[in-house]
Amino acid sequence: MKAWVISGGQLLRDNALRNEDLFLGGGVVLPDPAAGAAKLDAQGLLVLPGIVDIHGDAHERQFQPRPGVSFPSALALRDSESQILAAGITTAFLGVTLSWEPGLRSVAAWRQILQALEAARPWLSADLRVHLRFEADNLDALEEALADMEAGRVDLLAFNDHTPSIVRKLQDERQAAKYAERAGIGLDAFRDLARAAMARRAEVPEARRRMAEMARRLDLPMASHDEANLDEREAFRALGVGISEFPMAEAVAEAAQRAGEAVVMGAPNVVRGGSHLGWASAAPLAEQGLVTILASDYVWPALLEAAFTLLDRGRLDLPAAWALISGNPARAAGLRDRGDLLPGMRGDVVVVDPARRAPVAVFCAGRLAWAQAEFGSRLRQG
């Protein structure tokens, strides 16, 4: 494995920007340069810890670029990783929804993604992980989900509960048609499935209890999605769920923050200046310390852009803004070997041109994984 010296840039290390060189070798950050290391001139650039995306489902566009139109899993995953790396992301939790819906979020699609990931491991550069978004009413898939958790195929468990809102939207013909089209079935058939799923609501609490018990035993991080009120946060806290993901009320975020829990909101929310669903604005909540993690949600490049957007707003400096997309999500996910660039930590690095707010080079576990055209002119002889 090639060793590297990245010199001349501003290095973000231990929550401070420093005029120091970075040394990589053997997959990790080194305290001193290795013999024969390649040299990258980072003059005028920022040398930052790799981005950790705790929740992103943009890969769904590669697996199904149009409603009802699917592509081979291996091709879709390869395309997804290329985009992830170009966004400066070195660790990505792919948010895979396991629902009662047919099509893109079905049990069959879940199996295909897991198989594609297992087959791709030898050539992947980014650390791609599985964020299981388990739909509460998908009780027929419970045993399979538990088995996949037990087998080590799941890296983060999220509790989703979209079925009630889907059933409400089915009264609107246009919205109902979108769900049916994504599922690849007729509208009447989709409505029947939704109603059948809702009919088993009484079984949901026990299913959640079993999944949380399994996750605790395996030491898997857990998130609760779209919490609407304090009662929901307290109920999930009782199950050991320490990540409040996309809380729908500021009071929920406040309660989670007071309890020392992670609060996740979307980077697109910051970039766009507000939620596309009309919920809370993430930027001011991050500045108040109520939001501790930003996730790509549905746009991978939004993570890096969100950090600079927060910097522009003048309330957070770069180390604090970058922590929202690197160190904080790494800690919430239990990944203590990344999110900083201290000696001995994993060599995940994104070299950024601050003028363009864009990556120049991305290193994963000390290896060059992606580079922009400018990279070649910055290589120096030893």
Short mmCIF file of C-alpha atoms in Angstrom, two decimals:
data_model
loop_
_atom_site.label_atom_id
_atom_site.label_comp_id
_atom_site.label_asym_id
_atom_site.label_seq_id
_atom_site.Cartn_x
_atom_site.Cartn_y
_atom_site.Cartn_z
CA MET A 1 0.00 0.00 0.00
CA LYS A 2 1.41 3.39 -1.03
CA ALA A 3 2.24 5.89 1.72
CA TRP A 4 1.49 9.60 1.37
CA VAL A 5 2.63 12.97 2.62
CA ILE A 6 -0.01 15.69 2.20
CA SER A 7 1.79 18.97 2.82
CA GLY A 8 1.21 22.72 2.67
CA GLY A 9 -2.52 22.71 3.39
CA GLN A 10 -4.57 23.54 6.45
CA LEU A 11 -5.09 20.33 8.38
CA LEU A 12 -8.18 19.85 10.54
CA ARG A 13 -7.07 17.79 13.51
CA ASP A 14 -8.35 17.60 17.07
CA ASN A 15 -11.01 20.30 16.45
CA ALA A 16 -8.55 22.90 15.17
CA LEU A 17 -7.13 23.99 11.81
CA ARG A 18 -3.35 23.60 11.83
CA ASN A 19 -0.54 24.35 9.40
CA GLU A 20 0.75 20.80 9.62
CA ASP A 21 1.50 18.00 7.18
CA LEU A 22 -0.48 14.77 7.17
CA PHE A 23 1.22 11.39 6.89
CA LEU A 24 -0.59 8.26 5.69
CA GLY A 25 0.61 4.69 5.51
CA GLY A 26 -0.64 1.18 6.17
CA GLY A 27 -4.22 2.40 6.01
CA VAL A 28 -3.91 4.83 8.94
CA VAL A 29 -2.63 8.27 9.91
CA LEU A 30 1.05 8.08 10.84
CA PRO A 31 2.95 10.26 13.33
CA ASP A 32 5.88 10.57 10.91
CA PRO A 33 6.37 10.19 7.14
CA ALA A 34 7.03 6.73 5.77
CA ALA A 35 10.03 6.12 3.57
CA GLY A 36 9.31 6.55 -0.14
CA ALA A 37 5.96 8.23 0.43
CA ALA A 38 4.26 9.98 -2.48
CA LYS A 39 3.82 13.71 -1.93
CA LEU A 40 0.74 15.82 -2.53
CA ASP A 41 1.07 19.60 -2.48
CA ALA A 42 -2.05 20.89 -0.70
CA GLN A 43 -1.08 24.56 -0.78
CA GLY A 44 -4.27 26.63 -0.59
CA LEU A 45 -6.38 23.56 0.22
CA LEU A 46 -8.07 22.13 3.29
CA VAL A 47 -7.11 18.66 4.52
CA LEU A 48 -10.15 17.35 6.36
CA PRO A 49 -11.37 14.10 7.94
CA GLY A 50 -13.46 12.05 5.53
CA ILE A 51 -17.20 12.67 5.63
CA VAL A 52 -19.32 10.10 7.49
CA ASP A 53 -22.88 9.91 6.13
CA ILE A 54 -25.09 8.26 8.72
CA HIS A 55 -28.27 8.30 6.60
CA GLY A 56 -28.52 8.52 2.82
CA ASP A 57 -30.92 6.91 0.37
CA ALA A 58 -29.79 8.59 -2.85
CA HIS A 59 -28.68 5.14 -4.02
CA GLU A 60 -32.35 4.40 -4.70
CA ARG A 61 -32.08 6.56 -7.84
CA GLN A 62 -29.43 4.25 -9.24
CA PHE A 63 -31.40 1.11 -8.40
CA GLN A 64 -34.62 2.59 -9.81
CA PRO A 65 -33.86 5.67 -11.95
CA ARG A 66 -37.53 5.95 -12.91
CA PRO A 67 -40.60 4.62 -11.10
CA GLY A 68 -40.93 0.94 -11.90
CA VAL A 69 -37.65 0.88 -13.94
CA SER A 70 -34.94 -1.12 -12.16
CA PHE A 71 -31.25 -1.56 -12.98
CA PRO A 72 -28.88 -4.43 -12.09
CA SER A 73 -27.74 -4.16 -8.48
CA ALA A 74 -24.01 -4.40 -9.24
CA LEU A 75 -24.18 -1.54 -11.74
CA ALA A 76 -26.33 0.58 -9.43
CA LEU A 77 -23.96 0.05 -6.51
CA ARG A 78 -20.89 0.89 -8.59
CA ASP A 79 -22.52 4.12 -9.76
CA SER A 80 -23.53 4.97 -6.19
CA GLU A 81 -20.01 4.51 -4.83
CA SER A 82 -18.56 6.74 -7.55
CA GLN A 83 -20.95 9.53 -6.60
CA ILE A 84 -20.33 9.01 -2.89
CA LEU A 85 -16.57 9.36 -3.31
CA ALA A 86 -16.90 12.43 -5.53
CA ALA A 87 -18.90 14.04 -2.72
CA GLY A 88 -16.03 13.54 -0.24
CA ILE A 89 -17.82 10.77 1.66
CA THR A 90 -15.56 7.98 2.90
CA THR A 91 -18.07 6.14 5.11
CA ALA A 92 -21.67 5.88 3.92
CA PHE A 93 -24.58 4.20 5.68
CA LEU A 94 -26.92 3.31 2.85
CA GLY A 95 -30.44 3.83 4.11
CA VAL A 96 -32.21 0.70 2.86
CA THR A 97 -35.93 0.72 3.61
CA LEU A 98 -37.38 -2.72 4.30
CA SER A 99 -41.11 -2.26 3.83
CA TRP A 100 -44.28 -4.20 3.10
CA GLU A 101 -44.35 -2.33 -0.24
CA PRO A 102 -43.40 -4.27 -3.38
CA GLY A 103 -40.70 -2.95 -5.71
CA LEU A 104 -37.89 -0.63 -4.62
CA ARG A 105 -38.42 -1.09 -0.86
CA SER A 106 -39.45 -4.72 -0.83
CA VAL A 107 -37.91 -7.77 0.79
CA ALA A 108 -36.63 -8.84 -2.66
CA ALA A 109 -34.89 -5.48 -3.15
CA TRP A 110 -33.42 -5.73 0.36
CA ARG A 111 -31.91 -9.12 -0.49
CA GLN A 112 -30.51 -7.84 -3.78
CA ILE A 113 -28.75 -4.90 -2.13
CA LEU A 114 -27.23 -7.11 0.57
CA GLN A 115 -26.01 -9.56 -2.07
CA ALA A 116 -24.59 -6.77 -4.23
CA LEU A 117 -22.70 -5.31 -1.28
CA GLU A 118 -21.22 -8.66 -0.29
CA ALA A 119 -20.08 -9.29 -3.87
CA ALA A 120 -18.62 -5.78 -4.18
CA ARG A 121 -16.57 -5.74 -0.97
CA PRO A 122 -13.25 -6.68 -2.66
CA TRP A 123 -13.28 -3.63 -4.96
CA LEU A 124 -15.04 -1.01 -2.85
CA SER A 125 -12.98 1.98 -1.74
CA ALA A 126 -15.59 3.76 0.37
CA ASP A 127 -16.74 1.99 3.51
CA LEU A 128 -20.36 1.26 2.54
CA ARG A 129 -22.54 0.11 5.41
CA VAL A 130 -26.17 -0.89 5.80
CA HIS A 131 -28.62 1.35 7.63
CA LEU A 132 -31.69 -0.85 7.96
CA ARG A 133 -34.79 1.34 7.91
CA PHE A 134 -37.34 -1.18 9.16
CA GLU A 135 -40.93 -0.20 8.44
CA ALA A 136 -42.97 -0.83 11.59
CA ASP A 137 -45.80 -2.72 9.88
CA ASN A 138 -43.59 -5.03 7.81
CA LEU A 139 -44.15 -7.84 10.28
CA ASP A 140 -43.82 -10.61 7.70
CA ALA A 141 -40.15 -9.61 7.27
CA LEU A 142 -39.34 -9.44 10.97
CA GLU A 143 -37.65 -12.83 11.27
CA GLU A 144 -35.53 -12.22 8.18
CA ALA A 145 -34.46 -8.81 9.46
CA LEU A 146 -33.48 -10.30 12.81
CA ALA A 147 -31.50 -13.04 11.06
CA ASP A 148 -29.65 -10.49 8.93
CA MET A 149 -28.82 -8.48 12.03
CA GLU A 150 -27.52 -11.61 13.73
CA ALA A 151 -25.42 -12.45 10.67
CA GLY A 152 -23.66 -9.07 10.74
CA ARG A 153 -25.31 -7.68 7.60
CA VAL A 154 -26.73 -4.62 9.37
CA ASP A 155 -24.63 -1.76 10.77
CA LEU A 156 -27.36 0.58 12.05
CA LEU A 157 -31.03 -0.05 12.81
CA ALA A 158 -33.66 2.64 12.32
CA PHE A 159 -37.30 2.36 13.32
CA ASN A 160 -39.53 3.78 10.57
CA ASP A 161 -43.28 4.27 10.79
CA HIS A 162 -44.50 5.60 7.45
CA THR A 163 -47.56 3.40 7.00
CA PRO A 164 -50.11 5.67 8.72
CA SER A 165 -49.09 8.66 6.58
CA ILE A 166 -49.13 6.51 3.44
CA VAL A 167 -52.67 5.35 4.23
CA ARG A 168 -53.79 8.96 4.70
CA LYS A 169 -52.21 10.00 1.39
CA LEU A 170 -53.95 7.18 -0.46
CA GLN A 171 -57.10 9.29 -0.32
CA ASP A 172 -55.40 11.68 -2.76
CA GLU A 173 -55.38 10.08 -6.22
CA ARG A 174 -52.17 11.81 -7.35
CA GLN A 175 -50.17 10.88 -4.27
CA ALA A 176 -51.58 7.38 -4.23
CA ALA A 177 -50.54 6.89 -7.84
CA LYS A 178 -46.91 7.77 -6.97
CA TYR A 179 -46.73 5.05 -4.31
CA ALA A 180 -48.32 2.46 -6.58
CA GLU A 181 -46.00 3.39 -9.45
CA ARG A 182 -42.90 3.04 -7.24
CA ALA A 183 -44.17 -0.34 -6.07
CA GLY A 184 -44.89 -1.45 -9.63
CA ILE A 185 -48.47 -2.55 -8.96
CA GLY A 186 -51.97 -1.21 -9.55
CA LEU A 187 -53.48 1.41 -7.28
CA ASP A 188 -56.21 -0.85 -5.91
CA ALA A 189 -53.70 -3.59 -5.12
CA PHE A 190 -51.46 -1.09 -3.33
CA ARG A 191 -54.36 0.21 -1.26
CA ASP A 192 -55.21 -3.35 -0.24
CA LEU A 193 -51.62 -3.98 0.88
CA ALA A 194 -51.52 -0.76 2.90
CA ARG A 195 -54.76 -1.57 4.68
CA ALA A 196 -53.59 -5.12 5.42
CA ALA A 197 -50.37 -3.75 6.92
CA MET A 198 -52.28 -1.29 9.13
CA ALA A 199 -54.55 -4.07 10.35
CA ARG A 200 -51.65 -5.58 12.33
CA ARG A 201 -50.70 -2.44 14.31
CA ALA A 202 -51.24 -4.22 17.60
CA GLU A 203 -48.23 -6.43 16.84
CA VAL A 204 -45.82 -3.52 16.27
CA PRO A 205 -44.69 -2.88 19.88
CA GLU A 206 -43.57 -6.48 20.40
CA ALA A 207 -41.72 -6.48 17.07
CA ARG A 208 -39.91 -3.27 18.04
CA ARG A 209 -39.02 -4.75 21.41
CA ARG A 210 -37.46 -7.81 19.78
CA MET A 211 -35.49 -5.78 17.27
CA ALA A 212 -34.19 -3.41 19.94
CA GLU A 213 -33.23 -6.34 22.15
CA MET A 214 -31.26 -7.88 19.29
CA ALA A 215 -29.57 -4.56 18.47
CA ARG A 216 -28.55 -4.03 22.09
CA ARG A 217 -27.07 -7.52 22.26
CA LEU A 218 -25.11 -6.92 19.07
CA ASP A 219 -24.12 -3.38 20.14
CA LEU A 220 -25.72 -1.90 17.03
CA PRO A 221 -26.55 1.82 17.08
CA MET A 222 -30.28 2.53 16.82
CA ALA A 223 -32.20 5.49 15.44
CA SER A 224 -35.87 6.46 15.58
CA HIS A 225 -37.14 8.21 12.47
CA ASP A 226 -39.53 11.19 12.28
CA GLU A 227 -40.39 11.40 15.97
CA ALA A 228 -43.42 13.66 16.28
CA ASN A 229 -43.56 14.28 20.03
CA LEU A 230 -41.87 13.77 23.38
CA ASP A 231 -43.82 10.59 24.13
CA GLU A 232 -42.30 8.93 21.08
CA ARG A 233 -38.78 9.99 22.08
CA GLU A 234 -39.28 8.66 25.59
CA ALA A 235 -40.66 5.37 24.29
CA PHE A 236 -37.71 4.83 21.97
CA ARG A 237 -35.26 5.92 24.66
CA ALA A 238 -36.67 3.16 26.85
CA LEU A 239 -35.74 0.69 24.10
CA GLY A 240 -32.15 2.00 24.07
CA VAL A 241 -32.51 4.11 20.92
CA GLY A 242 -29.92 6.86 21.23
CA ILE A 243 -30.29 8.65 17.87
CA SER A 244 -33.26 10.90 17.13
CA GLU A 245 -33.39 11.04 13.36
CA PHE A 246 -35.28 13.89 11.65
CA PRO A 247 -37.37 14.93 14.67
CA MET A 248 -40.52 16.68 13.57
CA ALA A 249 -40.66 19.09 16.52
CA GLU A 250 -38.00 21.30 18.08
CA ALA A 251 -39.05 20.11 21.53
CA VAL A 252 -38.05 16.57 20.57
CA ALA A 253 -34.59 17.75 19.52
CA GLU A 254 -34.25 19.70 22.77
CA ALA A 255 -35.19 16.66 24.85
CA ALA A 256 -32.74 14.44 22.99
CA GLN A 257 -29.95 17.00 23.31
CA ARG A 258 -30.53 17.35 27.07
CA ALA A 259 -30.25 13.56 27.39
CA GLY A 260 -26.94 13.53 25.49
CA GLU A 261 -28.46 11.80 22.47
CA ALA A 262 -27.57 12.43 18.84
CA VAL A 263 -29.99 14.47 16.74
CA VAL A 264 -29.88 14.05 12.96
CA MET A 265 -31.28 16.36 10.33
CA GLY A 266 -30.74 16.66 6.60
CA ALA A 267 -27.90 18.55 4.93
CA PRO A 268 -30.22 19.46 2.01
CA ASN A 269 -32.31 21.35 4.57
CA VAL A 270 -29.28 23.51 5.41
CA VAL A 271 -28.28 24.07 1.78
CA ARG A 272 -31.82 24.97 0.67
CA GLY A 273 -32.53 27.15 3.71
CA GLY A 274 -35.30 24.95 5.09
CA SER A 275 -37.10 21.64 4.89
CA HIS A 276 -38.82 20.72 1.64
CA LEU A 277 -41.63 19.31 3.82
CA GLY A 278 -42.09 22.52 5.79
CA TRP A 279 -40.59 21.17 9.03
CA ALA A 280 -37.94 22.80 11.23
CA SER A 281 -34.98 24.59 9.63
CA ALA A 282 -31.81 22.64 10.41
CA ALA A 283 -29.22 25.45 10.24
CA PRO A 284 -30.34 27.47 13.27
CA LEU A 285 -30.92 24.27 15.24
CA ALA A 286 -27.35 23.19 14.47
CA GLU A 287 -26.05 26.60 15.55
CA GLN A 288 -27.94 26.21 18.85
CA GLY A 289 -26.43 22.76 19.38
CA LEU A 290 -29.79 21.02 19.05
CA VAL A 291 -28.82 19.28 15.81
CA THR A 292 -25.57 17.37 16.25
CA ILE A 293 -25.39 15.47 12.94
CA LEU A 294 -26.18 16.30 9.34
CA ALA A 295 -26.94 13.49 6.89
CA SER A 296 -27.07 13.51 3.10
CA ASP A 297 -30.69 12.28 3.21
CA TYR A 298 -31.32 12.27 -0.56
CA VAL A 299 -28.37 14.35 -1.98
CA TRP A 300 -24.80 13.22 -1.26
CA PRO A 301 -22.99 16.48 -2.24
CA ALA A 302 -25.19 18.43 0.19
CA LEU A 303 -23.04 17.31 3.14
CA LEU A 304 -19.88 19.18 2.17
CA GLU A 305 -21.89 22.16 0.92
CA ALA A 306 -23.85 22.31 4.19
CA ALA A 307 -20.65 22.67 6.21
CA PHE A 308 -19.61 25.68 4.14
CA THR A 309 -23.13 27.10 4.23
CA LEU A 310 -22.98 27.06 8.03
CA LEU A 311 -19.53 28.67 7.89
CA ASP A 312 -20.95 31.44 5.68
CA ARG A 313 -23.71 32.11 8.23
CA GLY A 314 -21.02 33.14 10.70
CA ARG A 315 -22.17 31.28 13.81
CA LEU A 316 -19.99 28.17 13.50
CA ASP A 317 -16.32 27.91 12.56
CA LEU A 318 -15.13 25.20 10.17
CA PRO A 319 -14.12 22.67 12.87
CA ALA A 320 -17.59 22.92 14.46
CA ALA A 321 -19.38 22.75 11.10
CA TRP A 322 -17.24 19.83 9.93
CA ALA A 323 -17.90 17.90 13.14
CA LEU A 324 -21.56 17.71 12.09
CA ILE A 325 -20.62 15.64 9.03
CA SER A 326 -17.60 13.70 10.25
CA GLY A 327 -16.70 13.33 13.92
CA ASN A 328 -20.21 13.48 15.38
CA PRO A 329 -21.79 10.88 13.06
CA ALA A 330 -18.76 8.63 13.49
CA ARG A 331 -19.20 8.67 17.28
CA ALA A 332 -22.96 8.16 17.08
CA ALA A 333 -22.38 5.12 14.87
CA GLY A 334 -19.77 3.72 17.25
CA LEU A 335 -16.90 4.23 14.78
CA ARG A 336 -14.08 5.48 17.01
CA ASP A 337 -11.40 5.02 14.36
CA ARG A 338 -12.55 7.89 12.11
CA GLY A 339 -13.90 11.43 12.19
CA ASP A 340 -10.51 12.92 13.08
CA LEU A 341 -6.95 12.72 11.73
CA LEU A 342 -4.97 11.81 14.83
CA PRO A 343 -2.12 9.28 14.49
CA GLY A 344 -3.43 5.74 14.50
CA MET A 345 -6.85 6.63 13.16
CA ARG A 346 -8.13 5.36 9.83
CA GLY A 347 -6.68 7.27 6.89
CA ASP A 348 -9.96 8.69 5.60
CA VAL A 349 -9.26 12.14 4.15
CA VAL A 350 -10.92 14.63 1.84
CA VAL A 351 -8.72 17.37 0.39
CA VAL A 352 -10.96 20.34 -0.41
CA ASP A 353 -10.59 23.46 -2.52
CA PRO A 354 -12.36 26.05 -0.33
CA ALA A 355 -12.76 28.50 -3.22
CA ARG A 356 -14.88 25.97 -5.14
CA ARG A 357 -16.17 24.13 -2.07
CA ALA A 358 -15.29 20.92 -3.85
CA PRO A 359 -13.06 17.88 -3.26
CA VAL A 360 -9.71 17.65 -5.03
CA ALA A 361 -8.79 14.20 -3.70
CA VAL A 362 -10.34 11.57 -1.43
CA PHE A 363 -8.40 8.92 0.49
CA CYS A 364 -10.09 5.87 2.01
CA ALA A 365 -8.08 3.87 4.56
CA GLY A 366 -4.95 5.61 3.31
CA ARG A 367 -5.49 4.78 -0.36
CA LEU A 368 -6.21 7.33 -3.05
CA ALA A 369 -9.83 6.55 -3.97
CA TRP A 370 -10.88 9.52 -6.10
CA ALA A 371 -9.20 12.58 -7.61
CA GLN A 372 -10.16 15.63 -9.62
CA ALA A 373 -8.11 16.59 -12.72
CA GLU A 374 -6.15 19.19 -10.70
CA PHE A 375 -4.69 16.39 -8.56
CA GLY A 376 -2.00 15.40 -11.09
CA SER A 377 -0.41 18.84 -11.13
CA ARG A 378 -0.04 18.73 -7.35
CA LEU A 379 2.00 15.53 -7.16
CA ARG A 380 5.64 16.09 -6.18
CA GLN A 381 8.71 13.89 -6.41
CA GLY A 382 10.16 12.62 -3.11
#
